mmCIF file of C-alpha atoms in Angstrom:
data_model
loop_
_atom_site.group_PDB
_atom_site.id
_atom_site.type_symbol
_atom_site.label_atom_id
_atom_site.label_comp_id
_atom_site.label_asym_id
_atom_site.label_seq_id
_atom_site.Cartn_x
_atom_site.Cartn_y
_atom_site.Cartn_z
ATOM 1 C CA MET A 26 0.000 0.000 0.000
ATOM 2 C CA THR A 27 2.904 2.345 0.639
ATOM 3 C CA ARG A 28 4.202 1.653 -2.889
ATOM 4 C CA LEU A 29 0.782 2.456 -4.332
ATOM 5 C CA ALA A 30 0.619 5.767 -2.485
ATOM 6 C CA ARG A 31 4.134 6.721 -3.612
ATOM 7 C CA ALA A 32 3.389 5.842 -7.226
ATOM 8 C CA LEU A 33 0.126 7.770 -7.292
ATOM 9 C CA SER A 34 1.636 10.806 -5.588
ATOM 10 C CA THR A 35 4.482 10.925 -8.091
ATOM 11 C CA GLY A 36 2.167 10.473 -11.058
ATOM 12 C CA LEU A 37 -0.387 13.012 -9.917
ATOM 13 C CA LEU A 38 2.155 15.695 -9.118
ATOM 14 C CA ALA A 39 4.105 15.224 -12.336
ATOM 15 C CA LEU A 40 1.689 13.995 -14.970
ATOM 16 C CA THR A 41 -1.860 15.083 -14.177
ATOM 17 C CA VAL A 42 -3.525 16.892 -17.047
ATOM 18 C CA SER A 43 -6.690 18.769 -16.121
ATOM 19 C CA ALA A 44 -9.323 20.690 -18.060
ATOM 20 C CA ASN A 45 -11.188 23.179 -15.861
ATOM 21 C CA LEU A 46 -13.934 25.050 -17.699
ATOM 22 C CA SER A 47 -15.896 27.909 -16.156
ATOM 23 C CA ALA A 48 -19.649 28.041 -16.819
ATOM 24 C CA ASP A 49 -19.440 31.821 -17.122
ATOM 25 C CA THR A 50 -16.773 34.469 -17.604
ATOM 26 C CA GLY A 51 -16.970 35.309 -13.895
ATOM 27 C CA SER A 52 -15.540 38.266 -12.032
ATOM 28 C CA ARG A 53 -12.545 36.806 -10.184
ATOM 29 C CA LEU A 54 -8.939 36.920 -11.369
ATOM 30 C CA TRP A 55 -7.740 34.135 -13.646
ATOM 31 C CA ALA A 56 -6.413 31.043 -11.770
ATOM 32 C CA THR A 57 -7.987 32.047 -8.421
ATOM 33 C CA GLY A 58 -10.250 28.988 -8.711
ATOM 34 C CA GLY A 59 -7.236 26.677 -8.476
ATOM 35 C CA VAL A 60 -7.402 23.381 -10.316
ATOM 36 C CA THR A 61 -9.625 20.462 -9.399
ATOM 37 C CA SER A 62 -8.223 17.974 -6.901
ATOM 38 C CA VAL A 63 -8.656 14.220 -7.384
ATOM 39 C CA GLY A 64 -11.559 14.384 -4.916
ATOM 40 C CA GLY A 65 -13.432 16.929 -7.034
ATOM 41 C CA ALA A 66 -12.969 19.970 -4.783
ATOM 42 C CA ALA A 67 -11.037 23.020 -5.960
ATOM 43 C CA GLY A 68 -7.432 22.631 -4.915
ATOM 44 C CA GLY A 69 -3.972 21.594 -6.024
ATOM 45 C CA GLY A 70 -4.246 18.105 -7.477
ATOM 46 C CA LEU A 71 -3.979 15.919 -4.368
ATOM 47 C CA SER A 72 -5.317 18.322 -1.731
ATOM 48 C CA PRO A 73 -8.333 20.656 -1.487
ATOM 49 C CA TRP A 74 -7.542 24.341 -0.980
ATOM 50 C CA ALA A 75 -9.606 27.065 0.683
ATOM 51 C CA LEU A 76 -10.319 28.482 -2.786
ATOM 52 C CA LEU A 77 -13.665 27.690 -4.434
ATOM 53 C CA GLY A 78 -13.879 26.424 -8.017
ATOM 54 C CA GLY A 79 -14.860 28.548 -10.989
ATOM 55 C CA TYR A 80 -14.786 32.339 -11.176
ATOM 56 C CA ALA A 81 -18.093 33.377 -9.627
ATOM 57 C CA SER A 82 -17.984 36.523 -7.486
ATOM 58 C CA ASP A 83 -20.114 37.238 -4.420
ATOM 59 C CA GLU A 84 -23.189 37.742 -6.634
ATOM 60 C CA GLU A 85 -22.720 35.011 -9.253
ATOM 61 C CA TRP A 86 -22.955 31.292 -9.937
ATOM 62 C CA GLY A 87 -20.021 29.410 -11.430
ATOM 63 C CA GLY A 88 -19.345 25.884 -12.654
ATOM 64 C CA THR A 89 -16.502 23.519 -13.496
ATOM 65 C CA LEU A 90 -16.033 20.381 -15.564
ATOM 66 C CA THR A 91 -12.903 18.294 -15.020
ATOM 67 C CA LEU A 92 -11.110 15.463 -16.786
ATOM 68 C CA SER A 93 -7.850 14.311 -15.154
ATOM 69 C CA ARG A 94 -5.538 11.384 -15.805
ATOM 70 C CA ALA A 95 -2.340 10.360 -14.019
ATOM 71 C CA GLU A 96 -0.147 7.562 -15.354
ATOM 72 C CA THR A 97 2.749 5.713 -13.726
ATOM 73 C CA ASP A 98 4.561 2.521 -14.728
ATOM 74 C CA ASP A 99 2.120 0.381 -12.720
ATOM 75 C CA TYR A 100 -1.101 2.337 -12.259
ATOM 76 C CA THR A 101 -3.423 4.752 -14.032
ATOM 77 C CA LEU A 102 -5.873 7.008 -12.204
ATOM 78 C CA SER A 103 -8.649 8.775 -14.110
ATOM 79 C CA VAL A 104 -11.021 11.356 -12.622
ATOM 80 C CA VAL A 105 -14.184 12.829 -14.118
ATOM 81 C CA GLY A 106 -15.894 15.562 -12.128
ATOM 82 C CA THR A 107 -18.215 18.537 -12.057
ATOM 83 C CA GLY A 108 -18.932 21.295 -9.588
ATOM 84 C CA VAL A 109 -21.040 24.381 -8.965
ATOM 85 C CA THR A 110 -20.216 27.439 -6.856
ATOM 86 C CA TRP A 111 -22.721 29.924 -5.426
ATOM 87 C CA ASN A 112 -21.761 33.506 -4.554
ATOM 88 C CA ASN A 113 -18.137 32.477 -3.938
ATOM 89 C CA ARG A 114 -19.454 31.056 -0.677
ATOM 90 C CA VAL A 115 -20.571 27.443 -1.240
ATOM 91 C CA GLU A 116 -19.094 24.771 -3.525
ATOM 92 C CA LEU A 117 -20.813 21.482 -4.392
ATOM 93 C CA THR A 118 -18.856 18.842 -6.323
ATOM 94 C CA LEU A 119 -19.152 15.309 -7.678
ATOM 95 C CA ALA A 120 -16.269 13.189 -8.939
ATOM 96 C CA ARG A 121 -15.673 9.597 -10.026
ATOM 97 C CA GLN A 122 -12.215 8.068 -9.599
ATOM 98 C CA THR A 123 -11.110 4.988 -11.545
ATOM 99 C CA LEU A 124 -7.833 3.276 -10.663
ATOM 100 C CA ASP A 125 -6.631 0.800 -13.311
ATOM 101 C CA LEU A 126 -5.137 -2.350 -11.740
ATOM 102 C CA ASP A 127 -3.729 -4.011 -14.872
ATOM 103 C CA SER A 128 -0.340 -4.577 -13.227
ATOM 104 C CA LEU A 129 -1.989 -6.391 -10.286
ATOM 105 C CA VAL A 130 -4.573 -8.515 -12.108
ATOM 106 C CA PHE A 131 -2.376 -11.630 -12.060
ATOM 107 C CA THR A 132 -1.677 -11.260 -8.323
ATOM 108 C CA LEU A 133 -5.321 -10.578 -7.471
ATOM 109 C CA LYS A 134 -6.572 -13.519 -9.510
ATOM 110 C CA ASN A 135 -4.027 -16.119 -8.402
ATOM 111 C CA GLY A 136 -3.290 -14.896 -4.885
ATOM 112 C CA PHE A 137 -6.773 -13.838 -3.791
ATOM 113 C CA GLY A 138 -9.096 -15.362 -6.371
ATOM 114 C CA LEU A 139 -10.337 -11.895 -7.382
ATOM 115 C CA GLU A 140 -11.286 -10.925 -10.925
ATOM 116 C CA GLU A 141 -11.443 -7.123 -10.542
ATOM 117 C CA ASP A 142 -9.178 -5.076 -12.820
ATOM 118 C CA GLU A 143 -10.050 -1.610 -11.455
ATOM 119 C CA LEU A 144 -11.147 0.260 -8.341
ATOM 120 C CA VAL A 145 -13.949 2.825 -8.745
ATOM 121 C CA GLN A 146 -15.055 5.414 -6.197
ATOM 122 C CA ASP A 147 -17.622 8.229 -6.181
ATOM 123 C CA VAL A 148 -16.865 11.385 -4.167
ATOM 124 C CA PHE A 149 -19.514 13.933 -3.112
ATOM 125 C CA GLY A 150 -18.103 17.237 -1.859
ATOM 126 C CA LEU A 151 -19.295 20.294 0.042
ATOM 127 C CA LYS A 152 -17.071 23.296 0.817
ATOM 128 C CA VAL A 153 -18.008 26.559 2.558
ATOM 129 C CA ARG A 154 -15.891 29.711 2.612
ATOM 130 C CA LEU A 155 -15.787 30.756 6.254
ATOM 131 C CA ALA A 156 -13.904 34.041 6.108
ATOM 132 C CA GLY A 157 -11.395 36.155 4.258
ATOM 133 C CA ASP A 158 -10.119 36.436 0.717
ATOM 134 C CA ALA A 159 -7.040 34.724 -0.698
ATOM 135 C CA LEU A 160 -5.880 37.878 -2.497
ATOM 136 C CA TYR A 161 -6.695 40.830 -0.281
ATOM 137 C CA SER A 162 -7.216 39.618 3.308
ATOM 138 C CA PRO A 163 -4.009 39.757 5.383
ATOM 139 C CA TRP A 164 -4.684 36.264 6.784
ATOM 140 C CA GLY A 165 -5.930 34.810 3.522
ATOM 141 C CA GLN A 166 -9.060 32.785 2.890
ATOM 142 C CA TRP A 167 -10.373 30.026 5.165
ATOM 143 C CA SER A 168 -12.822 27.285 4.223
ATOM 144 C CA ALA A 169 -14.199 24.070 5.690
ATOM 145 C CA GLY A 170 -15.489 21.090 3.776
ATOM 146 C CA LEU A 171 -16.297 17.430 3.614
ATOM 147 C CA LEU A 172 -15.798 14.716 1.017
ATOM 148 C CA HIS A 173 -18.132 11.726 1.260
ATOM 149 C CA LYS A 174 -16.641 8.750 -0.588
ATOM 150 C CA ARG A 175 -18.269 5.483 -1.692
ATOM 151 C CA ASN A 176 -16.608 2.436 -3.253
ATOM 152 C CA ARG A 177 -18.626 1.102 -6.182
ATOM 153 C CA GLU A 178 -17.027 -2.333 -5.736
ATOM 154 C CA PHE A 179 -15.852 -3.488 -2.278
ATOM 155 C CA THR A 180 -14.363 -6.901 -3.119
ATOM 156 C CA VAL A 181 -10.691 -5.877 -3.191
ATOM 157 C CA PRO A 182 -10.828 -3.504 -0.171
ATOM 158 C CA ASP A 183 -12.704 -6.154 1.827
ATOM 159 C CA ALA A 184 -10.114 -8.803 0.923
ATOM 160 C CA ILE A 185 -7.254 -6.704 2.339
ATOM 161 C CA GLY A 186 -9.061 -5.916 5.593
ATOM 162 C CA ALA A 187 -10.962 -2.640 5.083
ATOM 163 C CA GLU A 188 -13.869 -2.179 7.503
ATOM 164 C CA ASP A 189 -16.233 -0.023 5.411
ATOM 165 C CA ASP A 190 -17.024 0.719 1.778
ATOM 166 C CA SER A 191 -17.769 4.399 2.483
ATOM 167 C CA GLY A 192 -16.415 7.199 4.618
ATOM 168 C CA THR A 193 -16.332 10.967 5.003
ATOM 169 C CA ASP A 194 -13.239 13.180 5.093
ATOM 170 C CA ILE A 195 -13.588 16.460 7.014
ATOM 171 C CA TYR A 196 -11.114 19.275 6.409
ATOM 172 C CA VAL A 197 -10.263 22.905 7.149
ATOM 173 C CA GLY A 198 -7.955 24.827 4.829
ATOM 174 C CA GLY A 199 -6.378 28.241 4.495
ATOM 175 C CA SER A 200 -5.011 29.793 1.284
ATOM 176 C CA LYS A 201 -3.117 33.055 0.724
ATOM 177 C CA LEU A 202 -1.762 34.574 -2.488
ATOM 178 C CA PHE A 203 1.307 36.819 -2.153
ATOM 179 C CA PHE A 204 1.775 39.185 -5.092
ATOM 180 C CA ALA A 205 5.258 39.389 -6.673
ATOM 181 C CA ALA A 206 6.707 37.417 -3.770
ATOM 182 C CA VAL A 207 9.423 35.355 -5.497
ATOM 183 C CA MET A 208 11.367 36.857 -8.408
ATOM 184 C CA ASP A 209 8.350 39.039 -9.213
ATOM 185 C CA ARG A 210 6.162 35.915 -9.365
ATOM 186 C CA ASN A 211 3.014 35.425 -7.339
ATOM 187 C CA LEU A 212 3.179 32.764 -4.619
ATOM 188 C CA LEU A 213 0.188 30.778 -3.346
ATOM 189 C CA VAL A 214 0.538 29.188 0.092
ATOM 190 C CA ASN A 215 -2.013 26.634 1.313
ATOM 191 C CA ALA A 216 -2.368 24.544 4.455
ATOM 192 C CA THR A 217 -5.087 21.932 4.992
ATOM 193 C CA VAL A 218 -5.836 19.676 7.953
ATOM 194 C CA ARG A 219 -7.937 16.646 7.047
ATOM 195 C CA GLY A 220 -9.611 14.105 9.314
ATOM 196 C CA THR A 221 -9.953 10.775 7.506
ATOM 197 C CA LYS A 222 -10.314 6.998 7.768
ATOM 198 C CA ALA A 223 -9.569 6.460 4.080
ATOM 199 C CA ASN A 224 -7.068 3.877 2.817
ATOM 200 C CA GLN A 225 -5.221 5.246 -0.236
ATOM 201 C CA GLY A 226 -7.695 8.104 -0.479
ATOM 202 C CA GLY A 227 -10.609 5.686 -0.033
ATOM 203 C CA LEU A 228 -9.930 3.566 -3.121
ATOM 204 C CA LEU A 229 -9.041 0.679 -0.771
ATOM 205 C CA GLY A 230 -11.930 1.278 1.615
ATOM 206 C CA PHE A 231 -12.042 2.871 5.027
ATOM 207 C CA GLY A 232 -10.629 1.778 8.361
ATOM 208 C CA GLY A 233 -9.021 -1.581 9.024
ATOM 209 C CA ASP A 234 -8.276 -4.295 11.537
ATOM 210 C CA ARG A 235 -5.447 -2.261 13.119
ATOM 211 C CA ASN A 236 -7.134 1.134 13.238
ATOM 212 C CA ASP A 237 -10.728 2.182 12.592
ATOM 213 C CA SER A 238 -10.474 5.725 13.957
ATOM 214 C CA TYR A 239 -10.126 9.117 12.316
ATOM 215 C CA GLU A 240 -6.569 10.385 11.845
ATOM 216 C CA ALA A 241 -5.528 13.995 11.286
ATOM 217 C CA MET A 242 -3.457 14.525 8.127
ATOM 218 C CA PHE A 243 -1.596 17.766 7.299
ATOM 219 C CA GLU A 244 -1.437 18.780 3.636
ATOM 220 C CA GLY A 245 0.415 21.764 2.248
#
């Protein structure tokens, strides 16, 4: 499982290609909606940020559509998602993750008697901007959210000891953009604390025989 996490992290950071389309022209500066994380929420690829998706201002609606794909030597993760933002205050998202297990099919079939060749998970997200603004507030923007995740097939997670086929991540994040901070380039700083029971982001179920409690994870 550690190898899987390392491979996915490397692939997502280096090779993810994302299309993020706004439903309207919006009133916020370009790129202030971030990209879409693998869980569907606006963020930085692996982690949700305090920013909300799209470019809707305080009096507008905005929307996003996302197609992402990360490839490594052993695994391929694809994500399809959509989201809507209201008044730059509330973000609702839906994403489907598909992890291709071609490199493990032989092991799963002969070692565990399993025929599955992929892991599929649906993620339902809600994020609320609590206070501040990432550009102009001295302490940045702060948001809280949750990601409810459901495995569409629980055979493989169950075989390796996962307790549940669904779980909910809860997180609080802060984001701040510093203008012309490094060599006249803007710098975005983000910190997120997530409470989770997910194994490999939830693709391998939630909880296990050694620990079935929430753990706090720092993401930056």
